[in-house]
Short mmCIF file of C-alpha atoms in Angstrom, two decimals:
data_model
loop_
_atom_site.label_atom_id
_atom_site.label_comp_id
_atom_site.label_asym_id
_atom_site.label_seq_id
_atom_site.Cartn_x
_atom_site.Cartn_y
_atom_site.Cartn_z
CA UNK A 1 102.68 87.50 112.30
CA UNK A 2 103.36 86.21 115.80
CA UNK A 3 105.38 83.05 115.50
CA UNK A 4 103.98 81.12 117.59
CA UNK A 5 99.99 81.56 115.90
CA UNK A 6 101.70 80.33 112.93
CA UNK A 7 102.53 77.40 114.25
CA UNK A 8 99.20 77.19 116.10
CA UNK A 9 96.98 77.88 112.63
CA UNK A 10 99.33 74.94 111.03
CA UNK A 11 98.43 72.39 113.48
CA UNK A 12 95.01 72.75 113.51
CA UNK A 13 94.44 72.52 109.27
CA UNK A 14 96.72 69.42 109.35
CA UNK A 15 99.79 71.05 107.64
CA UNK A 16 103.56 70.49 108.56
CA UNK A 17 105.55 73.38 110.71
CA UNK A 18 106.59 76.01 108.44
CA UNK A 19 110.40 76.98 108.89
CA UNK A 20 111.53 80.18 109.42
CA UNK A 21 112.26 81.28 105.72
CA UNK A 22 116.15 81.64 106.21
CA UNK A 23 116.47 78.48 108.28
CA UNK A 24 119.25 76.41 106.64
CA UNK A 25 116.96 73.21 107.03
CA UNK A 26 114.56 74.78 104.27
CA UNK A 27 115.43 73.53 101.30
CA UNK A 28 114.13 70.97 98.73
CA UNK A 29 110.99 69.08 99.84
CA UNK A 30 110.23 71.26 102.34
CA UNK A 31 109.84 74.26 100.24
CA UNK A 32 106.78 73.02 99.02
CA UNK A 33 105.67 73.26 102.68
CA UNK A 34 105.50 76.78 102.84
CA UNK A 35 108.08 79.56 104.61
CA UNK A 36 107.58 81.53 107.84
CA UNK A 37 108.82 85.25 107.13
CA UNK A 38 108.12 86.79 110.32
CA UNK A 39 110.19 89.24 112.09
CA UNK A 40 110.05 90.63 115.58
CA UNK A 41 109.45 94.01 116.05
CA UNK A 42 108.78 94.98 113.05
CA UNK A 43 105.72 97.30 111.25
CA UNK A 44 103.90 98.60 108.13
CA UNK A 45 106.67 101.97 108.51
CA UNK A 46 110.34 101.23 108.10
CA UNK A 47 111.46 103.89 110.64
CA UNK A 48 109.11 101.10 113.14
CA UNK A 49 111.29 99.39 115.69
CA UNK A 50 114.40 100.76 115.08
CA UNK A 51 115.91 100.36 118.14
CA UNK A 52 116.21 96.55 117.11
CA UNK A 53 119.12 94.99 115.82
CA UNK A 54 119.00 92.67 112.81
CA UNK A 55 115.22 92.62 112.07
CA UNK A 56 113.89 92.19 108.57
CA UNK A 57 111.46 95.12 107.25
CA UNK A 58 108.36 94.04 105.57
CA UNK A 59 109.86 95.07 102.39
CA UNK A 60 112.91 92.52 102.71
CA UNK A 61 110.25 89.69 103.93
CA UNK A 62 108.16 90.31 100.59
CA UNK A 63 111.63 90.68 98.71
CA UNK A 64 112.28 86.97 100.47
CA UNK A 65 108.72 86.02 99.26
CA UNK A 66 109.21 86.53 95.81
CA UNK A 67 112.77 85.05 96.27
CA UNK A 68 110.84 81.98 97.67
CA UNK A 69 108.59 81.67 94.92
CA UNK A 70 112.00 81.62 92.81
CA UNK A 71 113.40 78.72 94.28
CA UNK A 72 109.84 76.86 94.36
CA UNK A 73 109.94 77.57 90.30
CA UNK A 74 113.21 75.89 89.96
CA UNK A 75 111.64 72.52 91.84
CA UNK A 76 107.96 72.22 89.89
CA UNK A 77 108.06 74.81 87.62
CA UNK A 78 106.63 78.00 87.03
CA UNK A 79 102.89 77.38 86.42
CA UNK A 80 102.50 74.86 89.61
CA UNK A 81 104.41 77.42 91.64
CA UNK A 82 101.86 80.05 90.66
CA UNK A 83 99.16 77.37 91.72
CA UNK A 84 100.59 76.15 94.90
CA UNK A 85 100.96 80.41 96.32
CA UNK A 86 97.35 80.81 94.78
CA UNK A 87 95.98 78.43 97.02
CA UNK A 88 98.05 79.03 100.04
CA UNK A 89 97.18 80.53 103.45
CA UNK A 90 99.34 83.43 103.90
CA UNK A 91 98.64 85.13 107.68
CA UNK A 92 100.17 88.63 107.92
CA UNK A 93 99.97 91.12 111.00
CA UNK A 94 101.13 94.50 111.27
CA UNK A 95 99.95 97.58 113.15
CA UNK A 96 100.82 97.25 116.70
CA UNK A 97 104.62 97.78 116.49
CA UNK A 98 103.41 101.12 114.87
CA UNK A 99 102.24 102.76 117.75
CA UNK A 100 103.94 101.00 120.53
CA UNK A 101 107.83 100.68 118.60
CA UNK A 102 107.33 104.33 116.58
CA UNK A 103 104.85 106.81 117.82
CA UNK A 104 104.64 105.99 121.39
CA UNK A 105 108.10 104.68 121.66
CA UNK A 106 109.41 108.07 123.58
CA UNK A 107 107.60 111.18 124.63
CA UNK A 108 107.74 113.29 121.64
CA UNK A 109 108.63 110.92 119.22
CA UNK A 110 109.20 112.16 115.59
CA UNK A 111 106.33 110.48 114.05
CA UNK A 112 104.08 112.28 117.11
CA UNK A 113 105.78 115.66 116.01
CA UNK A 114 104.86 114.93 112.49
CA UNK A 115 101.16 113.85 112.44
CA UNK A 116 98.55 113.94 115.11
CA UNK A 117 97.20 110.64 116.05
CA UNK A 118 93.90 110.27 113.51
CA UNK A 119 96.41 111.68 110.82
CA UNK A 120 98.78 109.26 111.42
CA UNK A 121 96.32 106.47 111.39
CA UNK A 122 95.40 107.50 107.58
CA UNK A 123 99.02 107.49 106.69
CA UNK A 124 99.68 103.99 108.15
CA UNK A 125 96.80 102.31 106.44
CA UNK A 126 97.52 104.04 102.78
CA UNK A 127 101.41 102.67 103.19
CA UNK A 128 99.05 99.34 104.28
CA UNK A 129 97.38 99.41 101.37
CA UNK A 130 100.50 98.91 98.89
CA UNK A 131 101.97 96.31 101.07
CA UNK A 132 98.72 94.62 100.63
CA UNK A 133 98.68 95.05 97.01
CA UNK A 134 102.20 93.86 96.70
CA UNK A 135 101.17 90.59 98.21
CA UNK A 136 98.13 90.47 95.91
CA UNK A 137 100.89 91.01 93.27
CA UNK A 138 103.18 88.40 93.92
CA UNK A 139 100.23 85.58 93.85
CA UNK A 140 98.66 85.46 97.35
CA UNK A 141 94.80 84.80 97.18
CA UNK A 142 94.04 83.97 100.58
CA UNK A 143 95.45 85.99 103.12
CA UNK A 144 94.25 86.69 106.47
CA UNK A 145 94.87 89.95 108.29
CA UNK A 146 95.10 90.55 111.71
CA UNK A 147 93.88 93.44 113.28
CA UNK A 148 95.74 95.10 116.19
CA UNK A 149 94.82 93.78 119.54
CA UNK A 150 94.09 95.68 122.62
CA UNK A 151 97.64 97.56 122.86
CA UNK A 152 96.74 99.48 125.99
CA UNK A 153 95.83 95.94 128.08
CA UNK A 154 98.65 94.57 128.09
CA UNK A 155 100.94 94.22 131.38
CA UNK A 156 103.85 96.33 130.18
CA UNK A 157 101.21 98.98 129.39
CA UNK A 158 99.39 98.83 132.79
CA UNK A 159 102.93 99.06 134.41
CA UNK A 160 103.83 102.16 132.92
CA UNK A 161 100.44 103.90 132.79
CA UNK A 162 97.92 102.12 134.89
CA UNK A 163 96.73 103.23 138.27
CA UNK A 164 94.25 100.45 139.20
CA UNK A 165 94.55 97.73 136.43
CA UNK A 166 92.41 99.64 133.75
CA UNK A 167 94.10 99.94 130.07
CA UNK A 168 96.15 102.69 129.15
CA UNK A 169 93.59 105.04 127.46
CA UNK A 170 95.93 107.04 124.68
CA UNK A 171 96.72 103.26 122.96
CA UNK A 172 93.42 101.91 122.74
CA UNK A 173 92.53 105.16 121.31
CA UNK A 174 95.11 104.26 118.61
CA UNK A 175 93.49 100.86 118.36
CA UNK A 176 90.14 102.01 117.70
CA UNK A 177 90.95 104.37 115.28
CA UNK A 178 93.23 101.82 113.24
CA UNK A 179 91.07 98.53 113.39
CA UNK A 180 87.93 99.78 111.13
CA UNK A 181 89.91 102.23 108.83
CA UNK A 182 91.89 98.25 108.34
CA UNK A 183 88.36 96.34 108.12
CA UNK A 184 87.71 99.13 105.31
CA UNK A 185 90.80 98.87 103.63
CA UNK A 186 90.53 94.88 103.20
CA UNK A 187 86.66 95.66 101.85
CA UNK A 188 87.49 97.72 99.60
CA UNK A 189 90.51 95.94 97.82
CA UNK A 190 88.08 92.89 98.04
CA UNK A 191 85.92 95.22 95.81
CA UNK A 192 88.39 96.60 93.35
CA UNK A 193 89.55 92.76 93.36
CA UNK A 194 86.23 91.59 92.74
CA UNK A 195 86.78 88.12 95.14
CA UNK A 196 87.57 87.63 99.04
CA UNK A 197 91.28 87.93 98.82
CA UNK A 198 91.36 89.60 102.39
CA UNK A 199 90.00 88.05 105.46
CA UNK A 200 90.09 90.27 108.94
CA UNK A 201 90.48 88.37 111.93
CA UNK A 202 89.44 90.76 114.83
CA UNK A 203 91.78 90.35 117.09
CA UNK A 204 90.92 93.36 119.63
CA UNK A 205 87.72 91.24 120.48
CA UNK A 206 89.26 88.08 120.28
CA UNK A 207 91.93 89.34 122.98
CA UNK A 208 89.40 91.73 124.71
CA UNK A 209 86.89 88.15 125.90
CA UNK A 210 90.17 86.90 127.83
CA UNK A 211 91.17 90.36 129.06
CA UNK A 212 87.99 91.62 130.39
CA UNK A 213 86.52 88.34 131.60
CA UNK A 214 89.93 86.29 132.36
CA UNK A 215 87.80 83.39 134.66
CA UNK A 216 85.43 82.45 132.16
CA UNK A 217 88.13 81.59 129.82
CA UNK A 218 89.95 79.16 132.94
CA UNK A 219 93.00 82.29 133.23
CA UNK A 220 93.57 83.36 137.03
CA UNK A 221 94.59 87.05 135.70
CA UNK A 222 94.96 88.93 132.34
CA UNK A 223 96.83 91.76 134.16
CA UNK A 224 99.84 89.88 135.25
CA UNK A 225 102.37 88.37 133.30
CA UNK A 226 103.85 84.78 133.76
CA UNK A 227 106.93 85.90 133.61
CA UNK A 228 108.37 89.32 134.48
CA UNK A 229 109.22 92.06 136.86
CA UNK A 230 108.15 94.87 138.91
CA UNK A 231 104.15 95.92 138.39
CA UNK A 232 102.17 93.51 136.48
CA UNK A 233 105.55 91.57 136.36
CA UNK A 234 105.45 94.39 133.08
CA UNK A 235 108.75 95.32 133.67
CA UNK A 236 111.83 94.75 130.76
CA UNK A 237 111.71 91.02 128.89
CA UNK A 238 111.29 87.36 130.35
CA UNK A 239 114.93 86.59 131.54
CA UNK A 240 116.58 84.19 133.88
CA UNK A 241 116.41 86.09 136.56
CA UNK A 242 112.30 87.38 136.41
CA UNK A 243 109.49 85.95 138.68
CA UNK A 244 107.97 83.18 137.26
CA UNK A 245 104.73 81.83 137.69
CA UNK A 246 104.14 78.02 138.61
CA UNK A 247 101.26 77.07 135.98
CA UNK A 248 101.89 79.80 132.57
CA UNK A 249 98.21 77.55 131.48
CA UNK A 250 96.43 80.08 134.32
CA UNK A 251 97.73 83.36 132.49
CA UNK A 252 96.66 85.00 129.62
CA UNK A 253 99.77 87.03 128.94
CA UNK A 254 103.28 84.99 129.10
CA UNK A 255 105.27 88.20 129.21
CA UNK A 256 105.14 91.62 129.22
CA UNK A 257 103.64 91.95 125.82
CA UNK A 258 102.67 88.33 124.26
CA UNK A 259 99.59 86.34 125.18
CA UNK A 260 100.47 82.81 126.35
CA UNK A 261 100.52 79.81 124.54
CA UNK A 262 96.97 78.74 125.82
CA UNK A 263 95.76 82.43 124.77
CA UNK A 264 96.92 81.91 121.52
CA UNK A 265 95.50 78.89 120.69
CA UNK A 266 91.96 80.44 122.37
CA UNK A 267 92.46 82.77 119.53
CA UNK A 268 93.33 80.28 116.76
CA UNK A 269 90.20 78.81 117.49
CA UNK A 270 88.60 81.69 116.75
CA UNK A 271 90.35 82.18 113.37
CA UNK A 272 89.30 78.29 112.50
CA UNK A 273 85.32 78.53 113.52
CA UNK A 274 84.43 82.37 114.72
CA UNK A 275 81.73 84.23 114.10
CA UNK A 276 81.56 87.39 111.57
CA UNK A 277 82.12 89.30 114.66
CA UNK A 278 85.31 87.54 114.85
CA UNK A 279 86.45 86.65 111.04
CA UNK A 280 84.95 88.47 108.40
CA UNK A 281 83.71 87.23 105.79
CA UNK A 282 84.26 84.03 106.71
CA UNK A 283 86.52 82.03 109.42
CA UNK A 284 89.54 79.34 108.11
CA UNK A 285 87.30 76.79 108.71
CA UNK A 286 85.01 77.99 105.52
CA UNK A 287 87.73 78.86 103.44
CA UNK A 288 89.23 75.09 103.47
CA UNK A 289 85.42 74.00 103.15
CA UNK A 290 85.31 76.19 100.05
CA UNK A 291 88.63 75.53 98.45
CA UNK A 292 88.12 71.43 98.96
CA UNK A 293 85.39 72.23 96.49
CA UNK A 294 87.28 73.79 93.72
#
């Protein structure tokens, strides 16, 4: 889950900052608060970013999730550990890194030799599935599940593919093949479960209102990064030595990849009051309306 729309999703129900889950600060107390397990770079696949040092697999992070609920037990107790995970908001996004960190990370990568796009679509959402169930597994009963935005949009994609500023065709392909086989996937385990466990938060629209219609949303440009290099400043990472632009508040994307902090929150206030076009079933807002009840 992006870090920072953690952070962003916290504020806005009234709950304390969660710490990163291997922060030395979180201990005692602040258990009870909940854990951030989030790791760059990372996807559903384990072969998925690795050209990273140091990141921690989705595996490892459920692994640290059950190892959470482990040190929770030995505070409260068992039984209002179980409670306190039932009722929590756990936000999980995976996907993107898939295509952009695996398949189309070189020309002829070996997931590309190995499975045709649509093929390797169904293969990512079956390996989606058991993660998925795992968390359903280890207690979580409210978890809401980000689909992939619009990969192809962003600047470091219109610098390497884009003649005139349109999005790189071959990843929202990817995109729209992935985000309704993942809005069927969380219906039907909501079936098989019998309750709402899974909530999709469409984030290829939410992203795509900015993107195509940046002025109506107060940005001066969704095609250029704050802060960069070269085309669409969608050159390399953020560093020291990249252009920078004055006000970050006027761009949609912050860097080559990641929508800026004003974006995100645009897009946290989607998750807290959107539409069914946005959340389905139901936004955060209706969730806390419907949990203060039971």
């Amino acid at each position: 889950m992006h870090i920072n729309r953690v952070m962003y999703v916290g504020e806005k129900i009234g709950s304390e900052p969660t710490l990163p889950y291997l922060s030395p600060q979180l201990n005692g107390e602040r258990l009870l608060v909940g854990a951030n397990f989030a790791s760059a770079g990372i996807g559903i696949l384990n072969d998925t970013g690795i050209q990273f040092i140091n990141i921690i697999r989705i595996t490892e992070q459920l692994a640290y999730f059950k190892q959470y609920q482990q040190r929770v037990s030995a505070l409260i107790g068992e039984e209002q550990t179980r409670n306190l995970v039932n009722k929590a908001l756990v936000l999980i996004t995976l996907g993107g890194n898939d295509f952009v960190n695996n398949y189309y990370l070189v020309p002829f990568s070996a997931r590309s030799r190995e499975y045709a796009l649509p093929d390797y679509v169904v293969f990512l959402i079956s390996e989606y599935r058991k993660i998925l169930a795992n968390l359903y597994e280890l207690g979580a009963r409210r978890v809401l599940v980000t689909g992939t935005g619009p990969l192809g949009c962003v600047p470091a994609e219109l610098a390497m593919h884009s003649q005139n500023g349109e999005c790189a065709t071959e990843l929202q392909r990817a995109v729209n093949l992935f985000n309704p086989q993942l809005v069927q996937l969380l219906h039907e385990l909501n079936t098989q479960i019998g309750s709402d466990v899974f909530i999709s938060a469409n984030a290829f629209t939410m992203h795509l209102d900015f993107v195509s219609n940046p002025q109506a949303y107060g940005f001066v440009t969704s095609k250029v990064a704050c802060c960069g290099q070269g085309a669409y400043n969608g050159i390399g990472l953020c560093t020291p030595a990249s252009n920078l632009c004055p006000n970050r508040d006027l761009y949609a994307f912050w860097d080559p990849f990641h929508p800026s902090e004003r974006a995100n929150r645009l897009i946290v206030d989607k998750f807290m009051t959107g539409s069914t076009e946005y959340m389905h079933p139901m936004n955060l807002s209706t969730i806390i309306a419907l949990d203060s009840t039971t």
